[in-house]
Tab-separated table of C-alpha atoms and ligand atoms in Angstrom:
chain	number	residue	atom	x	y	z
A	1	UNK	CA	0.000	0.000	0.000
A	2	UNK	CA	1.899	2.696	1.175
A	3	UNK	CA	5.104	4.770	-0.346
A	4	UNK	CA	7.332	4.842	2.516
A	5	UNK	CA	8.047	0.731	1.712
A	6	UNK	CA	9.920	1.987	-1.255
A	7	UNK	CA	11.448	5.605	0.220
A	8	UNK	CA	15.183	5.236	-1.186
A	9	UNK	CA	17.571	7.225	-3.101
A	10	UNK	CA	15.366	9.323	-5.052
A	11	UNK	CA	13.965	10.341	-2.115
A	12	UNK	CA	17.271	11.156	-0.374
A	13	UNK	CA	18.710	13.175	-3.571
A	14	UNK	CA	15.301	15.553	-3.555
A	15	UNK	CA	15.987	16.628	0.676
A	16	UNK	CA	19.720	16.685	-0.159
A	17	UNK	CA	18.840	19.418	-2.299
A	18	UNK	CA	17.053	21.452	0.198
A	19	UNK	CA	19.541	20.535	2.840
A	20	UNK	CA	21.865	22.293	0.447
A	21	UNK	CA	20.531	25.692	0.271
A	22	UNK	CA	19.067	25.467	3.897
A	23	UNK	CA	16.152	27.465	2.475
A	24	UNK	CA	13.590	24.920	4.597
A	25	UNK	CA	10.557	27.464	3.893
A	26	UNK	CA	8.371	27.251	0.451
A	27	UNK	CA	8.187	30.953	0.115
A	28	UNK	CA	10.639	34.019	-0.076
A	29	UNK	CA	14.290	34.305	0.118
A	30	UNK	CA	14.684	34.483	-3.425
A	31	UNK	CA	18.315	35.326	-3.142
A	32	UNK	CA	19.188	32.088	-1.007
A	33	UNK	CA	17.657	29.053	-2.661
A	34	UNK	CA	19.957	29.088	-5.996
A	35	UNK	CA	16.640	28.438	-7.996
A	36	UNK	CA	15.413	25.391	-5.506
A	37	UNK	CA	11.513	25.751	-4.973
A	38	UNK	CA	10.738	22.042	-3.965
A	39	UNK	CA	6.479	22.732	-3.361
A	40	UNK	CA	5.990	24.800	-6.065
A	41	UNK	CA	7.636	21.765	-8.560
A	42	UNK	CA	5.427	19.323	-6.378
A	43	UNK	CA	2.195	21.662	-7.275
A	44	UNK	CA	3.360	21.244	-11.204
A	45	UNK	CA	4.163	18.049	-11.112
A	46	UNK	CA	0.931	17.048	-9.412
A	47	UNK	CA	-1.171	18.741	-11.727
A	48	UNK	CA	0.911	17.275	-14.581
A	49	UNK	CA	0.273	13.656	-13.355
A	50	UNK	CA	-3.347	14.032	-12.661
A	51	UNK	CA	-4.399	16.513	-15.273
A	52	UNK	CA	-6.389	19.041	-13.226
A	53	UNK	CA	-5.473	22.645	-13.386
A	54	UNK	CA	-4.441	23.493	-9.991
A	55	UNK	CA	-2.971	21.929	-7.172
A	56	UNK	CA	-1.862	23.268	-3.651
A	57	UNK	CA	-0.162	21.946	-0.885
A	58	UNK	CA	-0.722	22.131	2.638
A	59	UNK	CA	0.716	20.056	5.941
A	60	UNK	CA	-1.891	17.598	5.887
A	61	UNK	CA	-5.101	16.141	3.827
A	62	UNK	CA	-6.988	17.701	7.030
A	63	UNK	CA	-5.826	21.238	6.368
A	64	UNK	CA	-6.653	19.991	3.075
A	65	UNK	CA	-10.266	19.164	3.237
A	66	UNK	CA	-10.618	22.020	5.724
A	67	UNK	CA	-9.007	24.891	3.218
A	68	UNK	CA	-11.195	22.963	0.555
A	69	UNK	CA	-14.266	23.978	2.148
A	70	UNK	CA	-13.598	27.473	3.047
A	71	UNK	CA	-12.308	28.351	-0.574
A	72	UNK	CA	-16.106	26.747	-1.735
A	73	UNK	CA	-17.704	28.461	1.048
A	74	UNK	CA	-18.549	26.019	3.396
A	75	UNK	CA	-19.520	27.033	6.791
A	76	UNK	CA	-21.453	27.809	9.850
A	77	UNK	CA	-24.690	25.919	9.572
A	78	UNK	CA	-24.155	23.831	6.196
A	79	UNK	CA	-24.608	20.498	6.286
A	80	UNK	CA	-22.180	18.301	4.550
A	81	UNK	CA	-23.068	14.696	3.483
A	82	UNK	CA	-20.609	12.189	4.031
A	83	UNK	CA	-20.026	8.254	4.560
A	84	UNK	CA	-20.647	6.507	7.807
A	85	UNK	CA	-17.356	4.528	6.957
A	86	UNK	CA	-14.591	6.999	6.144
A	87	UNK	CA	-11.662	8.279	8.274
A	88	UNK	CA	-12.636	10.396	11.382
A	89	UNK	CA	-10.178	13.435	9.797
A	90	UNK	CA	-13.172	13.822	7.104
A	91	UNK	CA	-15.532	14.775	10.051
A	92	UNK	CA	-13.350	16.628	11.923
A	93	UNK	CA	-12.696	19.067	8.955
A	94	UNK	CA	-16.295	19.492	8.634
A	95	UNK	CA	-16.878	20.617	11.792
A	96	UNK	CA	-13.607	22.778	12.001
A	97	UNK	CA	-15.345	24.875	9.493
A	98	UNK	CA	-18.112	25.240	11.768
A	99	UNK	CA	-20.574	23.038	9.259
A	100	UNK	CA	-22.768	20.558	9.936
A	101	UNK	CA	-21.781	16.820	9.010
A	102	UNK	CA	-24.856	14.602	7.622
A	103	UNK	CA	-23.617	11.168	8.093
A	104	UNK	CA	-25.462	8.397	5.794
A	105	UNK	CA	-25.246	5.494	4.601
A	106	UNK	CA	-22.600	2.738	2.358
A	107	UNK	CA	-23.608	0.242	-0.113
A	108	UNK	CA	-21.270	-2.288	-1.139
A	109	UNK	CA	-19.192	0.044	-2.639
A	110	UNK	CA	-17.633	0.848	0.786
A	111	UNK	CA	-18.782	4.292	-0.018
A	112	UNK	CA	-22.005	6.842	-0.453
A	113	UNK	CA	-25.245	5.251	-1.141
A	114	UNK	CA	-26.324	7.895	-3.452
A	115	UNK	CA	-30.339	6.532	-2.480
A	116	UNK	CA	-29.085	7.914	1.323
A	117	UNK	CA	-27.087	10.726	-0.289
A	118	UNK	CA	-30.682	11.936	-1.835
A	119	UNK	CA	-32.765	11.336	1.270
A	120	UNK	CA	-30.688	12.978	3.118
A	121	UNK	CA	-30.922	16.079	1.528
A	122	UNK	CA	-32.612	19.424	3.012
A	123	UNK	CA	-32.631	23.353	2.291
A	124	UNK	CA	-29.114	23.470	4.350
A	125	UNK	CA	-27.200	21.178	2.350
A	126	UNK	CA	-24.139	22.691	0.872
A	127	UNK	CA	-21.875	19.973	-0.212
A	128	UNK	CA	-21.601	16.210	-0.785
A	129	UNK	CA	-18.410	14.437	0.252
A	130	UNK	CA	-17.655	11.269	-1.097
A	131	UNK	CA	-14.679	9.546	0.602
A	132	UNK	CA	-12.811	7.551	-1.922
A	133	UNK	CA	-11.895	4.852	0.437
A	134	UNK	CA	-9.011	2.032	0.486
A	135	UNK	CA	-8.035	2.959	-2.712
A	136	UNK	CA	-11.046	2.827	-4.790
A	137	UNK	CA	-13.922	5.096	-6.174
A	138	UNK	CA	-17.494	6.363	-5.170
A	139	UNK	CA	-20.344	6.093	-7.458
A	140	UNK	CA	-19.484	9.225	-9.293
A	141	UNK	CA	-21.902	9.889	-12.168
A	142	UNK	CA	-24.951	8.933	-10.059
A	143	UNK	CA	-23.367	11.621	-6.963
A	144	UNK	CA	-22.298	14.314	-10.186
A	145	UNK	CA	-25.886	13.781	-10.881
A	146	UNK	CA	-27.526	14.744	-7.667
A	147	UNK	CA	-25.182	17.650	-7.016
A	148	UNK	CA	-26.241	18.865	-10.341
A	149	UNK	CA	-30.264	18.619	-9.452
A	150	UNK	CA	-29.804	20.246	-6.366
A	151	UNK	CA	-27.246	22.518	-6.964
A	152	UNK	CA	-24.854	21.437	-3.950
A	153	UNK	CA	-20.985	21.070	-4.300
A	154	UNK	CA	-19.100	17.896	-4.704
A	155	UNK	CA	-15.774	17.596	-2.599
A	156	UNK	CA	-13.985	14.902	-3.353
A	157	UNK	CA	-12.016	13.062	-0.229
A	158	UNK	CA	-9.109	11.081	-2.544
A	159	UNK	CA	-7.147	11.137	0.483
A	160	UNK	CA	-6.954	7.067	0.130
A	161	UNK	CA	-7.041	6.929	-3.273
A	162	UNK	CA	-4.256	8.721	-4.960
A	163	UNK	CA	-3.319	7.448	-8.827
A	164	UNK	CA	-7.221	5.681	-8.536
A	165	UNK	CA	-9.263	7.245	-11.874
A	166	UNK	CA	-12.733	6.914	-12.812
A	167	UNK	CA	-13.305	6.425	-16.501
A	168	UNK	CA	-9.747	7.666	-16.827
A	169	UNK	CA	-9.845	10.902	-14.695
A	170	UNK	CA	-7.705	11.115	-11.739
A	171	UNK	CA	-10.136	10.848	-8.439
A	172	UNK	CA	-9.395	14.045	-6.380
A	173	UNK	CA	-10.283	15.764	-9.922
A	174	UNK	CA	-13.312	15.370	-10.749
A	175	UNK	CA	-15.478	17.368	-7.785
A	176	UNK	CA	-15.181	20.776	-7.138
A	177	UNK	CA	-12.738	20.291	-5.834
A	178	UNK	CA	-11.032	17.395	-4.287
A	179	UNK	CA	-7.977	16.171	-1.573
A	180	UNK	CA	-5.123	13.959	-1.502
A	181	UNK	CA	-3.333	13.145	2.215
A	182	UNK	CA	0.558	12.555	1.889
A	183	UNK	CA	0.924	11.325	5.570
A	184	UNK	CA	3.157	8.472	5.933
A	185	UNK	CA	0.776	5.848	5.249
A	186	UNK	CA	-0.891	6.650	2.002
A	187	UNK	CA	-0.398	5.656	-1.945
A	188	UNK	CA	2.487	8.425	-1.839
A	189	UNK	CA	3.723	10.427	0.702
A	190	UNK	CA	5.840	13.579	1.959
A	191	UNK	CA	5.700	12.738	5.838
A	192	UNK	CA	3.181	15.045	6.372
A	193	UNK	CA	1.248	16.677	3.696
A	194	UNK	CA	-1.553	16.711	1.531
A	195	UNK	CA	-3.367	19.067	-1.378
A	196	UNK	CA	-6.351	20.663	-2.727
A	197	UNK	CA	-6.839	19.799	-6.422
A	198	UNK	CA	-9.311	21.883	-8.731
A	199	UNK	CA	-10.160	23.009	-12.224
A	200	UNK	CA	-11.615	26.740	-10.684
A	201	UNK	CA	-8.918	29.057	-10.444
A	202	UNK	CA	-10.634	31.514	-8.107
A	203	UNK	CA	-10.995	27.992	-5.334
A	204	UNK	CA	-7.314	27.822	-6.112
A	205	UNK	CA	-6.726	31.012	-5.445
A	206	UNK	CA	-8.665	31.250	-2.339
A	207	UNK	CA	-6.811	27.599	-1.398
A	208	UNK	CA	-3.221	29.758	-2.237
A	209	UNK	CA	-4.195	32.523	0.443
A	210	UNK	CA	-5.711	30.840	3.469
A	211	UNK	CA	-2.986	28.780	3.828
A	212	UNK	CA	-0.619	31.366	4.096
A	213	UNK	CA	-2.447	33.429	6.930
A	214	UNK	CA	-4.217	35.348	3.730
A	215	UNK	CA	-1.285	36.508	1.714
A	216	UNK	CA	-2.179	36.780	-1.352
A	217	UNK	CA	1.000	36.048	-2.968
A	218	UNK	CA	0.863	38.781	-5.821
A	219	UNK	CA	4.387	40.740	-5.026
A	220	UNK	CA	7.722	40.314	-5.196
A	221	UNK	CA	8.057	40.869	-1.384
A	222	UNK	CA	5.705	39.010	0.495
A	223	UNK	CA	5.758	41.025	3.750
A	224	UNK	CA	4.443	43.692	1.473
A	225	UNK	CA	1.709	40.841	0.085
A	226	UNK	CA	-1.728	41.985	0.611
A	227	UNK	CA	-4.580	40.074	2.251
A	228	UNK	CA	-7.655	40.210	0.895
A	229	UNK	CA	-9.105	37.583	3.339
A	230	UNK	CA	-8.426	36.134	7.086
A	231	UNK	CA	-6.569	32.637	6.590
A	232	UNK	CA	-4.381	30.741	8.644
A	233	UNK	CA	-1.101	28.776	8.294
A	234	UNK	CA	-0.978	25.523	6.513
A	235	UNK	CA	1.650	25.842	4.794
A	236	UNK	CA	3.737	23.269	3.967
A	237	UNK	CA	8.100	23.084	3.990
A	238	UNK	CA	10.322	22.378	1.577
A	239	UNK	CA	11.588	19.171	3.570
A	240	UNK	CA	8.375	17.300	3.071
A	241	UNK	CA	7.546	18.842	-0.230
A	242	UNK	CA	10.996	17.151	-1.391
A	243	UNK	CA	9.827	13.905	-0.046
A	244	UNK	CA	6.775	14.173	-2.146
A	245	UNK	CA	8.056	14.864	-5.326
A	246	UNK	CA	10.615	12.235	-5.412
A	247	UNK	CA	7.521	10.005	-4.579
A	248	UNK	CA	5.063	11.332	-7.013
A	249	UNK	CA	7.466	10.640	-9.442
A	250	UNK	CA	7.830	6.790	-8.748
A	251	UNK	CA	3.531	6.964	-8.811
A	252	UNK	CA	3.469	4.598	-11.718
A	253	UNK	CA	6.142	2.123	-10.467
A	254	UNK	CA	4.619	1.480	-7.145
A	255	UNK	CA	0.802	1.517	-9.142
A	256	UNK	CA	2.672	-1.495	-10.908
A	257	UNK	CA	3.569	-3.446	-8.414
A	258	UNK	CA	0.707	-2.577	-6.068
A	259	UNK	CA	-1.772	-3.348	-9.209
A	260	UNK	CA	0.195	-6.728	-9.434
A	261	UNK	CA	-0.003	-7.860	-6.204
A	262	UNK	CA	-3.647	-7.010	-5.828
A	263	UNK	CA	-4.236	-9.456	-8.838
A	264	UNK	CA	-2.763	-11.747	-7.702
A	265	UNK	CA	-4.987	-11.829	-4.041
A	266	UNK	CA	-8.044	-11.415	-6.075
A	267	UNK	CA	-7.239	-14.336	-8.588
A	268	UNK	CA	-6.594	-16.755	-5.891
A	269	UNK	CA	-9.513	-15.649	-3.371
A	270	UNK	CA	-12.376	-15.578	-6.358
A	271	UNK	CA	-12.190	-19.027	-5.973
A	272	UNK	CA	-13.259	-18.557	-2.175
A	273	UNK	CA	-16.477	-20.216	-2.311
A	274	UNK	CA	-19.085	-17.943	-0.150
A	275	UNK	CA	-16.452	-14.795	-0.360
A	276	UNK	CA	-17.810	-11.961	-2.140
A	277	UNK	CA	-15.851	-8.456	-3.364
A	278	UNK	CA	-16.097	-4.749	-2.871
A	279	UNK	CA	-18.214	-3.265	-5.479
A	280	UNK	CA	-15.762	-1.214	-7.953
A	281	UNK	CA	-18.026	1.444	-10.501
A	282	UNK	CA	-14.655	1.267	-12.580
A	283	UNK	CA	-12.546	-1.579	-11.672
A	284	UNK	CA	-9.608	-0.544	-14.237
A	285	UNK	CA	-9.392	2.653	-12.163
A	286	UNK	CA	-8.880	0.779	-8.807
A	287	UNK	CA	-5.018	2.128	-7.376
A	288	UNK	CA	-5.399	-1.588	-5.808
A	289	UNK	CA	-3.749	-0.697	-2.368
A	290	UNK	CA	-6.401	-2.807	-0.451
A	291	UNK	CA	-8.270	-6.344	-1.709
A	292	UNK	CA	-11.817	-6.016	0.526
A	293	UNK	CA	-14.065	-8.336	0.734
A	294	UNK	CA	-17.438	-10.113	2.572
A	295	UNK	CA	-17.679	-13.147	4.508
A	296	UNK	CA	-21.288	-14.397	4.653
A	297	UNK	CA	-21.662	-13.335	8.404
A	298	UNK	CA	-20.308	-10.909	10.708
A	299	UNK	CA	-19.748	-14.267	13.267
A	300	UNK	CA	-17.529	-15.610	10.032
A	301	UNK	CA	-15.556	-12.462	9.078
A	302	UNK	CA	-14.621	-12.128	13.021
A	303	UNK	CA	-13.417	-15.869	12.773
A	304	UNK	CA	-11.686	-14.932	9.745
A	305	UNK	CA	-9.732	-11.736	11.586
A	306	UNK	CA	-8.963	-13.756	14.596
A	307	UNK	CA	-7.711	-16.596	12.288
A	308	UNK	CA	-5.419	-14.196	10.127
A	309	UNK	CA	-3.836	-12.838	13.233
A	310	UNK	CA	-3.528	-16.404	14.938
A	311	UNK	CA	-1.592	-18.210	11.754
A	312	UNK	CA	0.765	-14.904	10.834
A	313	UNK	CA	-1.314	-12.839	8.085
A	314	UNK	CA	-0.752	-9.279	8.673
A	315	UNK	CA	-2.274	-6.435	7.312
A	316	UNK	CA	-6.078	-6.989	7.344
A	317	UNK	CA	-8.511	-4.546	8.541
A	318	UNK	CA	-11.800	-5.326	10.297
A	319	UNK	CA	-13.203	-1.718	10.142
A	320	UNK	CA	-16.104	-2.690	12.292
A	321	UNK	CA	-14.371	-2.732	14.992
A	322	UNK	CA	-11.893	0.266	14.118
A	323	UNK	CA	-12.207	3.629	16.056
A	324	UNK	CA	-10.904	5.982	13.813
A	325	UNK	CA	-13.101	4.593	10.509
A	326	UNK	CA	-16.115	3.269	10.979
A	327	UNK	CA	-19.156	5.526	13.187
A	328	UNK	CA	-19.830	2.732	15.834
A	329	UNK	CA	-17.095	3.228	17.906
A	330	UNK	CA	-16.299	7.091	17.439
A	331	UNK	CA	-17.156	7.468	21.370
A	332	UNK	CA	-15.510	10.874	21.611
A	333	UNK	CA	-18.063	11.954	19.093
A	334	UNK	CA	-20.922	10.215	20.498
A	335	UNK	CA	-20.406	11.314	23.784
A	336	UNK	CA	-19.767	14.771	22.774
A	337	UNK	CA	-16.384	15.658	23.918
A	338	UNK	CA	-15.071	18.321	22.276
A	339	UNK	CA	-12.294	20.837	23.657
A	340	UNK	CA	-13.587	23.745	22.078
A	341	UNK	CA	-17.484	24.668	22.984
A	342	UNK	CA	-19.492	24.178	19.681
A	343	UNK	CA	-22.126	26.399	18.664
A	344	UNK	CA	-25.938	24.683	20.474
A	345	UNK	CA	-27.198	24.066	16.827
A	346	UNK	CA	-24.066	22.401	15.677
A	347	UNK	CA	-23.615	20.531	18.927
A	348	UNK	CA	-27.542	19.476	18.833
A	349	UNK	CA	-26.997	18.270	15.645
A	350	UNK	CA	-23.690	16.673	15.747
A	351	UNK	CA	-25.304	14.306	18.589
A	352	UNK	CA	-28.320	13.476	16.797
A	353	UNK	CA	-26.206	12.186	13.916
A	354	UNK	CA	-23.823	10.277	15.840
A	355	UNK	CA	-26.421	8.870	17.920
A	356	UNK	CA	-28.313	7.487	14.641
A	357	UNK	CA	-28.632	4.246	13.805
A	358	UNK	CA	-26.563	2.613	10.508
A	359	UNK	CA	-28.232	-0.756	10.263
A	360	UNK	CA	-27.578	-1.000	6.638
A	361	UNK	CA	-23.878	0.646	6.968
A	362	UNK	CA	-23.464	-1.839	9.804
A	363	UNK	CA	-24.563	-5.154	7.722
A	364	UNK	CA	-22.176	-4.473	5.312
A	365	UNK	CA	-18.950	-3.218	7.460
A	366	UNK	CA	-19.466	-6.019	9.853
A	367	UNK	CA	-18.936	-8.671	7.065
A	368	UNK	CA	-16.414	-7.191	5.598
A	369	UNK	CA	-12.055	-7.407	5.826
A	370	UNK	CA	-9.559	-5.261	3.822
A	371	UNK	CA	-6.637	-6.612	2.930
A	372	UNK	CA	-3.842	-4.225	2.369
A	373	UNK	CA	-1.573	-5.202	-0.453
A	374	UNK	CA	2.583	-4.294	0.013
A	375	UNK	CA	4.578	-2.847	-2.374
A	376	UNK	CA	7.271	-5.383	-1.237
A	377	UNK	CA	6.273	-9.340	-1.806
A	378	UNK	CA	7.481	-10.023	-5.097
A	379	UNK	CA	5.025	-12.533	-7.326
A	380	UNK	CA	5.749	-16.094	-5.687
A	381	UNK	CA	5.641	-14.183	-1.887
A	382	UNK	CA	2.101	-13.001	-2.956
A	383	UNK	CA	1.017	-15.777	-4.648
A	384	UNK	CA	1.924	-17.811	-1.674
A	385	UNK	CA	-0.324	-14.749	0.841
A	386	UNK	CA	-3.046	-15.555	-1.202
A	387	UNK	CA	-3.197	-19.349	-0.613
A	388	UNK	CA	-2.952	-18.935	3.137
A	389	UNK	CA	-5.621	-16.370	3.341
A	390	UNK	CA	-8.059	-18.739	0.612
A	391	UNK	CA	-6.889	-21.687	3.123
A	392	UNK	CA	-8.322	-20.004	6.258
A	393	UNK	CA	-11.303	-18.411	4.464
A	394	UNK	CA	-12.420	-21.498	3.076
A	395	UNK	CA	-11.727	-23.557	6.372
A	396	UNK	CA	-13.540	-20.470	8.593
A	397	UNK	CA	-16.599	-20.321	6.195
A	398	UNK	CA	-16.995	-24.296	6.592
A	399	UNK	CA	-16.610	-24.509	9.654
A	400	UNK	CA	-18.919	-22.136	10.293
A	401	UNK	CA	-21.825	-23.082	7.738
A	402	UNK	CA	-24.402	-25.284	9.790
A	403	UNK	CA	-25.700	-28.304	7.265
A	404	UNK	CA	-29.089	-29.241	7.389
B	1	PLP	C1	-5.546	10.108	5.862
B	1	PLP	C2	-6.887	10.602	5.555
B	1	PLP	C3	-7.266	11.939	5.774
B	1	PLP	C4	-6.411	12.932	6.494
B	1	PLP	O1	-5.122	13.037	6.063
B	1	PLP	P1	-3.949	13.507	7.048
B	1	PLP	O2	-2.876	13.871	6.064
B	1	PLP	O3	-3.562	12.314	7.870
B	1	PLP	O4	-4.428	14.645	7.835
B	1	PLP	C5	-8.530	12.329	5.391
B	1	PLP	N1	-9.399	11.481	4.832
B	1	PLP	C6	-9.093	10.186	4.620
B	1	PLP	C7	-10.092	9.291	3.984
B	1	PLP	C8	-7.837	9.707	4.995
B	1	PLP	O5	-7.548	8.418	4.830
């Protein structure tokens, strides 16, 4: 899954060059940094690779997804729809905006439900938020679709799902605007990092200012910069940046192998009798960094986990049980402890929605494991992973079958 299996010499060269000038900061000091300018080249490059107009960094995909929604004017009272199983940063940025998160339903995609998506609608929603999880895509023509009949915003969270396309366009592009995370454990990363893709220069620009305390980044000095709005700082350094573009670079090769390797897992467990798959809306646009799947029952798929853990298997995720993914155990949230006091209508509602029930969410997210697949077996060393794990599954989902 992740880039930091493969962080090497590339990597190394693309700091060395920043430890060189000592010029750690993205902006300024012309004079000093002999032409080295590490995030801007990261900001080309990314909108090179994924073909969207604009790109900016920040120092995390939560500053991300945060800066995303002020530039499209998210806030105070908006409600935001999002998936009951996505990572808690998505609903932390929300309310850091002082909006409203709508949690609704999955389907078997792992992501929105675009029947809950539309249900869910009322005359405060601002902005749907699909969360591209585990490397794979929403159901984006039917969610493009309902933005467009309502007139609400599509945000794109690609955090998980960098190099994944739909119908050949990057995810993270496709939205209004859209986010990729570059902490240490995604497709590619810097460390710490993450950006704010779009096609609409005036989000970008608004993206370019708040992260840089409002600065609007027209001069040639920026203490003389202008600020035509109140922003903050979320800026990211040249360090990580450096990190990042060495990585975004190698994209393809670890899309290779990780494409491989998920293949390979899928080939063998298909023949899993009683094992079913994630639901892909464009499989050849899958970046393939996890292999999930169902077990018939939730009794089974436990089984399965404690079985994987018990004989060696590493790596697989029962989300059901997970605190920082899945709703049901996001008891912070449920019992409403936040640091900073919330507004009474965003705290009234914040506590209705966590308190909800997600019976459908939950009958899919208690059957189901993700496998993550690692940039490092080589063929025979996944091959070999994927007859273990089709060995327990098969053994777990017989032994757990009663015949009549
Ligand atoms: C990792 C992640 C984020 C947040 O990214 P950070 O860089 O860790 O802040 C947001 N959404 C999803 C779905 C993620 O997986």
């Amino acid at each position: 899954m992740p880039g930091y299996e493969l962080f090497g010499a590339q990597e190394r060269k693309e700091v060395n060059d920043v430890l060189e000038t000592g010029i750690l900061m993205r902006y300024g000091f012309d004079g000093m940094r002999n032409g080295v300018w590490k995030a801007k080249e990261l900001e080309k490059e990314l909108c090179s690779a994924f073909g969207v107009a604009h790109a900016q960094l920040l120092s995390s995909g939560t500053a991300a997804l945060t800066t995303a929604m002020v530039a499209l004017g998210i806030g105070a009272g908006d409600e935001v729809i999002m998936p009951s199983f996505t990572f808690v940063a998505s609903f932390e940025a929300v309310l850091s905006v002082g909006a409203i998160p709508v949690l609704v339903d999955i389907d078997d995609t792992l992501t929105l439900d675009p029947r809950a998506v539309e249900a869910a609608i009322t005359p405060r929603t601002k902005a749907v938020m699909p969360v591209h999880m585990c490397g794979s895509m929403a159901q984006l023509d039917e969610l493009m679709a309902i933005c467009k009949a309502h007139k609400l915003l599509l945000l794109e969270d690609a955090c998980q799902a960098i190099g994944a396309t739909y119908n050949g366009r990057s995810l993270g592009t496709i939205g209004d605007a859209g986010t990729f995370s570059l902490d240490f454990v995604k497709i590619i990363t810097c460390g710490e990092g993450g950006a704010v893709l779009t096609n609409n220069e005036e989000t970008y620009r608004k993206c370019d200012q708040y992260t840089d305390h409002g600065h609007d980044h027209m001069g040639k000095d920026r203490g003389a910069d202008l600020h035509p709005y109140i922003g903050y700082n979320f800026r990211i350094s040249e360090l990580h940046a450096a990190v990042g573009l060495a990585q975004v670079r190698r994209l393809q090769e670890f899309l290779t192998l990780q494409k491989r390797n998920h293949s390979i897992i899928a080939d063998v467990l298909s023949g899993v009798e009683g094992l079913t798959f994630r639901r892909i809306p464009d499989p050849a646009g899958d970046a393939g960094s996890f292999l999930s799947f169902f077990l018939p029952t939730e009794e089974m798929a436990r089984a399965a986990v404690a079985a994987f853990a018990a004989e060696g298997v590493g790596g697989n995720f029962y989300w059901y049980d997970n605190n920082w993914h899945y709703i049901r155990k996001w008891q912070h949230l449920q019992n409403g402890s936040w640091m900073n006091r919330l507004y009474d209508e965003q705290k009234k509602q914040v506590l209705h929605y966590s308190n909800q029930a997600f019976a459908i969410s939950d009958a899919i997210m208690s059957r189901c494991i993700s496998s993550s697949i690692s940039l490092l077996w080589d063929e025979s060393q996944a091959r070999a992973r994927a007859v273990k794990m089709a060995d327990i599954l098969t053994r777990v989902i017989a032994e757990n079958t009663v015949t009549a």
